[in-house]
Amino acid sequence: MQKVTLKKSALPAFRTLPAWIYGSQLESLPSSLEQGELVHLYSPKQEFLALGYINPKSQIALRILSFTQKSFTPEELKKRLQKAILKRESLLLKTNGARLIHSESDELPGLIVDSYANHLSLQINTAGMERFRPLILESLKELLSPLSIIDKSDEKSRQLEGLESSNGVIFGEVPQEILLQEEGARFGINLLEGQKTGYYLDQRQNRLLLAEMAKGRRVLDLFCNGGGFGIHALLKGAKEALFIDSSEMACEQVKKNLSLNQLENKGRIISANVFDELKRLREREEKFDLIILDPPSFAKTKEQQKGAMNGWKYLIIGAIKVAAPKARIALYSCSYHMGLNELAQVALEASRDSYTRLQILQYHLQDIDHPAILNMPHSLYLRGIVFEVLK
Ligand code: SAH
């Protein structure tokens, strides 16, 4: 196995047991290295540090697989798949949809597997993991006997790794609509056309936490996608819900989902840009008691953080303006660069500008099938704050 050497300046960072080593943290790489090849990482004093796979084309040059010298064999890969699946066993008693493999957080960097009623949605996003594709498919079939497997690999990540895009049904037949049962709620999942890997599984726990406080409330589900938040809230006794998403397809899905849960007459759906629609809601003097803001990531890089803060401020002020007395507002950021501190900071600015105090009620995180590992800061990517409006 070829060796790569960590720069002395990168040793302290390495001691925190990270998931990634950047190209800039490594001494110059041997030119013979192939994309995705397994390598040993050594210290400047030539002590063994870790085993990982390398991609000289990517900024994240090395993804660590282990801190021991033991090789990463097919058996080891299978063992890790099995371990990750077992970890979700109790969750799968409450829902038939879960992320089974969450990349680095399950010691399988570059691999994501979601299961929807045993139809698997797969992402292989790195060159190193791509090398194991046949083995992964074979093992998943053996461990889970899935009904189908669809490849929904992330094009952008693959591009950064110098890989071709990879999408489409790999095995079995994927139905037009799969029925997801999430703690008493039913959702239609369209894996063939839907966004992301199918559904936002990471918000499961947060939907339930908000639903607990929904009784009798008028809910405004902004950036609603399939309507997960609003539907759970309605099932727990919310008075009515207004769903807003700019995607026509998402709005169609909300309509179907309302009917799957026999909630047709409790939901209104508007297909529009939330930034514009908030203004119209205010003009119509509509008021809500539970407002959810779950936008897509506005800050994919650190440089975009300022723009993201401005967008967020506009949204929070808009939400405060349509909030009834004692309303609750939940904010979710799925961007690593917009953490709890940034969210709180921008909420404070919105509070100041709208002359309305906010009480902090709860902090929310991604659900446990998307494990956040302390040593890998990027793995904690979904954070939320629930406020009560003090007016
Ligand atoms: N709350 C959802 C997930 C939201 S994902 C859930 O629990 O499942 C973000 C959603 O925002 C996507 O559905 C996307 O179509 C929508 N979106 C993105 N930009 C938007 C905009 N400016 N106005 C309205 N919707 C937007």
Coordinates of C-alpha atoms and ligand atoms in Angstrom, one line a residue:
M1 CA 0.0 0.0 0.0
Q2 CA 1.3 3.4 -0.9
K3 CA 2.1 6.0 1.8
V4 CA 1.2 9.6 2.1
T5 CA 2.6 11.9 4.7
L6 CA 0.9 14.5 6.9
K7 CA 2.5 17.9 7.3
K8 CA 3.7 18.7 10.7
S9 CA 1.4 21.7 10.9
A10 CA -1.6 19.4 10.4
L11 CA -0.8 17.1 13.4
P12 CA -2.8 18.9 16.0
A13 CA -5.9 18.8 13.8
F14 CA -5.3 15.1 13.1
R15 CA -5.2 14.4 16.9
T16 CA -8.9 15.3 17.1
L17 CA -9.7 12.2 15.0
P18 CA -11.2 13.9 12.0
A19 CA -12.9 12.3 9.0
W20 CA -11.0 14.2 6.3
I21 CA -7.5 15.3 5.5
Y22 CA -7.3 18.1 3.0
G23 CA -4.7 18.2 0.2
S24 CA -3.1 21.2 1.8
Q25 CA -2.4 19.2 4.9
L26 CA -0.4 16.5 3.1
E27 CA 3.2 16.6 1.8
S28 CA 3.2 16.3 -2.0
L29 CA 1.6 13.2 -3.2
P30 CA 3.3 10.5 -5.2
S31 CA 2.3 10.9 -8.9
S32 CA 1.5 7.2 -9.2
L33 CA -1.6 7.5 -6.9
E34 CA -4.8 6.5 -8.5
Q35 CA -8.1 8.1 -7.7
G36 CA -9.8 6.3 -4.9
E37 CA -6.9 4.1 -4.0
L38 CA -6.4 2.9 -0.4
V39 CA -3.3 4.5 1.3
H40 CA -1.6 4.6 4.6
L41 CA -1.2 8.0 6.3
Y42 CA 2.1 8.6 8.1
S43 CA 3.3 11.3 10.4
P44 CA 6.4 13.4 9.5
K45 CA 8.3 11.1 11.8
Q46 CA 7.1 8.1 9.9
E47 CA 4.7 6.8 12.5
F48 CA 1.5 5.1 11.2
L49 CA -1.6 7.4 11.6
A50 CA -4.5 6.1 9.6
L51 CA -5.8 4.1 6.7
G52 CA -8.0 5.9 4.1
Y53 CA -8.7 6.4 0.5
I54 CA -7.1 9.1 -1.6
N55 CA -8.3 11.3 -4.4
P56 CA -5.6 13.7 -5.6
K57 CA -8.3 15.5 -7.7
S58 CA -10.4 16.5 -4.7
Q59 CA -9.8 19.2 -2.1
I60 CA -10.7 16.5 0.5
A61 CA -7.7 14.5 -0.5
L62 CA -8.0 11.7 2.0
R63 CA -11.0 10.2 3.7
I64 CA -10.1 8.2 6.7
L65 CA -11.4 4.6 7.1
S66 CA -9.6 3.6 10.2
F67 CA -7.0 4.6 12.7
T68 CA -5.5 1.0 12.8
Q69 CA -3.3 -0.7 10.2
K70 CA -5.9 -3.4 9.6
S71 CA -6.8 -3.4 5.9
F72 CA -10.2 -2.4 4.6
T73 CA -11.3 -5.8 3.3
P74 CA -14.7 -6.7 1.7
E75 CA -15.6 -8.4 5.0
E76 CA -14.9 -5.2 6.9
L77 CA -17.0 -3.1 4.5
K78 CA -19.9 -5.6 5.0
K79 CA -19.4 -5.5 8.7
R80 CA -19.8 -1.8 8.7
L81 CA -22.9 -1.9 6.6
Q82 CA -24.4 -4.5 9.0
K83 CA -23.5 -2.4 12.0
A84 CA -25.1 0.7 10.6
I85 CA -28.3 -1.1 9.7
L86 CA -28.5 -2.7 13.1
K87 CA -28.2 0.8 14.7
R88 CA -31.5 1.8 13.0
E89 CA -33.4 -1.3 14.1
S90 CA -35.5 0.4 16.8
L91 CA -36.2 3.4 14.6
L92 CA -37.5 1.1 11.9
L93 CA -40.2 -0.1 14.4
K94 CA -41.7 3.3 14.2
T95 CA -41.3 4.1 10.5
N96 CA -40.5 2.3 7.3
G97 CA -38.3 5.1 6.1
A98 CA -34.8 5.7 7.4
R99 CA -31.3 6.6 6.4
L100 CA -29.4 3.3 6.8
I101 CA -26.0 4.5 5.9
H102 CA -24.8 8.1 6.5
S103 CA -21.4 8.3 5.0
E104 CA -18.5 9.2 7.3
S105 CA -20.8 9.1 10.3
D106 CA -21.2 5.3 9.7
E107 CA -17.5 4.9 8.8
L108 CA -18.4 4.5 5.2
P109 CA -17.3 7.9 3.6
G110 CA -19.0 8.7 0.4
L111 CA -21.9 6.2 0.8
I112 CA -25.5 7.1 1.6
V113 CA -28.3 4.6 1.6
D114 CA -31.9 5.4 2.4
S115 CA -34.7 2.8 2.7
Y116 CA -38.3 3.5 1.9
A117 CA -40.4 0.4 2.6
N118 CA -37.4 -1.5 1.6
H119 CA -36.9 0.3 -1.7
L120 CA -33.3 1.6 -1.4
S121 CA -32.0 4.9 -2.6
L122 CA -28.3 4.9 -3.1
Q123 CA -25.6 7.5 -3.4
I124 CA -22.0 6.8 -4.1
N125 CA -20.4 10.2 -4.0
T126 CA -16.6 9.6 -3.9
A127 CA -14.1 7.9 -6.1
G128 CA -12.9 5.8 -3.2
M129 CA -16.4 4.4 -2.5
E130 CA -17.1 4.0 -6.2
R131 CA -14.4 1.3 -6.3
F132 CA -16.6 -0.8 -3.9
R133 CA -19.8 -0.4 -5.9
P134 CA -20.2 -4.1 -6.9
L135 CA -19.5 -5.2 -3.4
I136 CA -21.9 -2.6 -1.9
L137 CA -24.7 -3.7 -4.1
E138 CA -24.1 -7.4 -3.5
S139 CA -24.0 -6.8 0.3
L140 CA -27.1 -4.6 0.4
K141 CA -29.0 -7.3 -1.4
E142 CA -27.8 -10.0 0.9
L143 CA -28.4 -8.0 4.1
L144 CA -31.7 -6.4 3.3
S145 CA -33.3 -8.3 0.4
P146 CA -34.5 -5.0 -1.0
L147 CA -37.4 -4.7 -3.4
S148 CA -35.4 -2.3 -5.6
I149 CA -32.3 -0.1 -5.6
I150 CA -32.2 3.3 -7.3
D151 CA -29.0 5.2 -7.8
K152 CA -29.5 8.9 -6.9
S153 CA -25.8 9.8 -6.5
D154 CA -25.2 13.5 -6.0
E155 CA -23.9 15.0 -9.3
K156 CA -22.1 18.0 -7.6
S157 CA -20.1 15.8 -5.2
R158 CA -19.2 13.4 -8.0
Q159 CA -18.0 16.3 -10.2
L160 CA -15.7 17.5 -7.4
E161 CA -14.3 13.9 -7.3
G162 CA -13.8 13.8 -11.0
L163 CA -16.6 11.2 -11.5
E164 CA -19.3 10.9 -14.1
S165 CA -22.8 11.4 -12.9
S166 CA -24.6 8.2 -12.0
N167 CA -28.4 7.8 -11.7
G168 CA -31.2 5.4 -12.5
V169 CA -32.7 2.2 -11.4
I170 CA -30.1 -0.5 -10.7
F171 CA -32.1 -3.3 -9.5
G172 CA -35.8 -4.4 -9.2
E173 CA -38.8 -2.2 -10.0
V174 CA -39.3 1.2 -8.4
P175 CA -43.0 2.0 -8.2
Q176 CA -44.2 5.5 -9.2
E177 CA -45.2 6.0 -5.5
I178 CA -43.9 4.3 -2.4
L179 CA -46.0 4.6 0.8
L180 CA -43.9 5.9 3.7
Q181 CA -45.4 5.4 7.2
E182 CA -43.9 7.8 9.7
E183 CA -45.2 7.5 13.2
G184 CA -48.9 7.4 12.2
A185 CA -48.5 9.7 9.2
R186 CA -48.5 8.6 5.6
F187 CA -46.5 10.1 2.8
G188 CA -46.2 9.2 -0.9
I189 CA -42.6 9.0 -2.0
N190 CA -41.6 9.4 -5.6
L191 CA -38.1 8.1 -5.8
L192 CA -38.1 8.3 -9.6
E193 CA -38.5 12.1 -9.7
G194 CA -38.5 13.5 -6.2
Q195 CA -35.9 15.8 -4.8
K196 CA -32.8 14.7 -2.9
T197 CA -32.9 11.0 -2.1
G198 CA -36.7 11.1 -1.9
Y199 CA -37.8 12.6 1.3
Y200 CA -36.3 14.7 4.1
L201 CA -35.8 12.0 6.7
D202 CA -33.5 14.1 8.8
Q203 CA -36.5 16.2 10.0
R204 CA -38.5 13.2 11.4
Q205 CA -37.9 13.9 15.1
N206 CA -38.4 17.7 14.7
R207 CA -41.8 17.2 12.9
L208 CA -42.9 15.2 15.9
L209 CA -41.6 17.7 18.4
L210 CA -43.5 20.5 16.7
A211 CA -46.6 18.4 16.2
E212 CA -46.7 18.0 20.0
M213 CA -47.3 21.7 20.3
A214 CA -49.7 22.0 17.4
K215 CA -53.1 21.4 19.0
G216 CA -55.6 24.0 18.0
R217 CA -53.1 26.1 16.1
R218 CA -53.1 27.6 12.7
V219 CA -49.9 26.2 11.0
L220 CA -47.8 27.9 8.3
D221 CA -45.5 25.3 6.7
L222 CA -43.0 27.4 4.7
F223 CA -40.7 25.5 2.2
C224 CA -43.0 22.6 2.9
N225 CA -41.8 20.1 0.3
G226 CA -44.1 17.1 0.8
G227 CA -45.7 18.8 3.8
G228 CA -44.1 16.7 6.5
F229 CA -44.3 19.3 9.2
G230 CA -47.9 20.5 8.5
I231 CA -49.3 17.0 8.1
H232 CA -47.9 15.7 11.4
A233 CA -49.2 18.9 13.1
L234 CA -52.7 18.4 11.6
L235 CA -52.7 14.8 12.8
K236 CA -51.9 16.0 16.3
G237 CA -54.9 18.4 16.3
A238 CA -53.8 21.6 14.5
K239 CA -56.7 23.6 13.4
E240 CA -55.6 24.1 9.8
A241 CA -52.4 24.4 7.8
L242 CA -51.1 26.5 4.9
F243 CA -48.4 24.9 2.8
I244 CA -46.1 26.9 0.7
D245 CA -43.4 25.7 -1.7
S246 CA -42.1 27.0 -5.0
S247 CA -42.0 23.6 -6.6
E248 CA -45.2 22.6 -8.4
M249 CA -44.3 19.0 -7.9
A250 CA -43.8 19.4 -4.2
C251 CA -47.3 21.0 -4.0
E252 CA -48.8 18.2 -5.9
Q253 CA -47.3 15.8 -3.5
V254 CA -48.7 17.8 -0.5
K255 CA -52.1 17.5 -2.0
K256 CA -51.7 13.7 -2.3
N257 CA -50.3 13.4 1.2
L258 CA -53.2 15.4 2.7
S259 CA -55.6 13.0 1.1
L260 CA -53.5 9.9 2.2
N261 CA -54.1 11.2 5.7
Q262 CA -57.7 12.2 5.2
L263 CA -56.9 15.8 5.9
E264 CA -58.1 17.3 2.6
N265 CA -60.3 19.9 4.2
K266 CA -57.6 21.1 6.7
G267 CA -54.9 22.2 4.3
R268 CA -54.4 25.0 1.8
I269 CA -51.5 24.8 -0.6
I270 CA -49.9 27.7 -2.4
S271 CA -47.2 27.2 -5.0
A272 CA -45.1 30.3 -4.7
N273 CA -41.8 31.9 -3.7
V274 CA -41.9 32.2 0.1
F275 CA -40.1 35.5 0.0
D276 CA -43.0 37.0 -2.1
E277 CA -45.8 35.1 -0.5
L278 CA -44.9 36.3 3.1
K279 CA -45.5 39.8 1.9
R280 CA -48.9 38.9 0.4
L281 CA -49.9 37.0 3.6
R282 CA -49.2 40.1 5.6
E283 CA -51.2 42.3 3.2
R284 CA -54.1 40.0 3.6
E285 CA -53.6 40.2 7.4
E286 CA -53.5 36.4 7.8
K287 CA -52.2 35.2 11.2
F288 CA -50.7 31.9 12.3
D289 CA -49.8 30.3 15.6
L290 CA -47.1 27.9 14.5
I291 CA -44.8 28.9 11.7
I292 CA -42.1 26.6 10.2
L293 CA -39.2 28.0 8.2
D294 CA -37.2 25.1 6.6
P295 CA -35.5 26.6 3.6
P296 CA -32.9 25.0 1.4
S297 CA -29.3 25.7 2.3
F298 CA -28.6 29.4 1.5
A299 CA -24.9 29.1 2.4
K300 CA -23.1 26.2 0.7
T301 CA -19.8 27.9 1.4
K302 CA -18.5 30.2 4.1
E303 CA -18.4 33.0 1.5
Q304 CA -22.1 32.8 1.0
Q305 CA -22.8 33.2 4.8
K306 CA -23.5 36.9 4.6
G307 CA -26.0 36.6 1.8
A308 CA -27.6 33.7 3.7
M309 CA -27.9 35.9 6.9
N310 CA -29.7 38.6 4.9
G311 CA -32.1 36.0 3.4
W312 CA -32.8 34.6 6.9
K313 CA -33.4 38.0 8.4
Y314 CA -36.0 38.8 5.8
L315 CA -37.7 35.5 6.4
I316 CA -37.8 35.8 10.2
I317 CA -39.1 39.3 10.1
G318 CA -41.8 38.1 7.6
A319 CA -42.7 35.3 10.0
I320 CA -42.9 37.6 13.0
K321 CA -45.2 39.9 11.1
V322 CA -47.7 37.1 10.3
A323 CA -47.4 35.6 13.8
A324 CA -50.5 35.7 16.1
P325 CA -49.8 36.6 19.8
K326 CA -47.9 33.7 21.5
A327 CA -47.2 32.1 18.1
R328 CA -44.3 29.8 17.8
I329 CA -41.7 30.0 15.1
A330 CA -39.3 27.2 14.2
L331 CA -36.2 27.9 12.2
Y332 CA -34.1 25.2 10.5
S333 CA -30.8 25.6 8.9
C334 CA -29.4 22.7 6.9
S335 CA -26.2 24.5 6.2
Y336 CA -23.1 23.8 8.2
H337 CA -22.1 27.4 7.8
M338 CA -25.3 28.7 9.4
G339 CA -25.1 27.1 12.8
L340 CA -27.0 27.8 16.0
N341 CA -25.0 30.9 16.8
E342 CA -25.6 32.4 13.4
L343 CA -29.3 31.5 13.5
A344 CA -29.6 33.1 17.0
Q345 CA -27.7 36.1 15.8
V346 CA -29.9 36.7 12.8
A347 CA -33.1 36.0 14.9
L348 CA -31.9 38.7 17.3
E349 CA -31.5 41.2 14.5
A350 CA -35.0 40.3 13.2
S351 CA -36.4 40.6 16.7
R352 CA -34.7 44.0 17.1
D353 CA -36.0 45.3 13.7
S354 CA -39.6 44.1 14.4
Y355 CA -39.5 45.3 18.0
T356 CA -40.7 41.9 19.3
R357 CA -38.9 39.8 21.9
L358 CA -38.5 36.0 21.3
Q359 CA -38.3 33.3 23.9
I360 CA -36.1 30.3 23.1
L361 CA -38.2 27.1 23.6
Q362 CA -36.2 24.3 22.1
Y363 CA -33.1 23.5 20.1
H364 CA -33.5 20.9 17.4
L365 CA -31.0 18.7 15.6
Q366 CA -31.0 16.2 12.7
D367 CA -32.6 12.8 13.6
I368 CA -30.4 9.9 14.9
D369 CA -30.3 8.0 11.6
H370 CA -28.1 10.9 10.4
P371 CA -25.5 10.6 13.2
A372 CA -23.6 13.7 14.2
I373 CA -20.0 12.9 15.3
L374 CA -18.3 15.4 17.6
N375 CA -15.0 14.8 15.8
M376 CA -16.4 15.7 12.4
P377 CA -17.9 19.1 12.7
H378 CA -19.5 18.9 9.2
S379 CA -21.6 15.9 10.2
L380 CA -23.7 18.2 12.4
Y381 CA -25.5 20.0 9.6
L382 CA -29.1 20.5 10.6
R383 CA -29.9 22.8 13.5
G384 CA -33.1 24.5 14.5
I385 CA -34.4 26.9 17.1
V386 CA -38.1 27.1 18.2
F387 CA -39.1 30.5 19.5
E388 CA -42.2 31.8 21.1
V389 CA -43.1 35.3 20.0
L390 CA -43.6 37.5 23.0
K391 CA -46.4 39.7 21.7
Ligands
SAH1 N1 -39.8 21.1 5.2 C1 -39.6 20.0 4.2 C2 -38.2 20.1 3.6 C3 -37.9 21.4 2.9 S1 -36.7 21.3 1.7 C4 -39.8 18.7 4.9 O1 -40.0 18.6 6.1 O2 -39.8 17.7 4.2 C5 -36.7 22.9 1.0 C6 -37.9 23.1 0.0 O3 -37.9 24.5 -0.3 C7 -37.9 22.4 -1.3 O4 -39.1 21.7 -1.4 C8 -37.9 23.5 -2.4 O5 -38.7 23.2 -3.5 C9 -38.4 24.7 -1.6 N2 -37.9 26.0 -2.0 C10 -36.7 26.4 -2.4 N3 -36.6 27.7 -2.6 C11 -37.9 28.2 -2.4 C12 -38.5 29.5 -2.4 N4 -37.8 30.6 -2.6 N5 -39.8 29.6 -2.1 C13 -40.6 28.5 -1.8 N6 -40.0 27.3 -1.8 C14 -38.7 27.1 -2.0

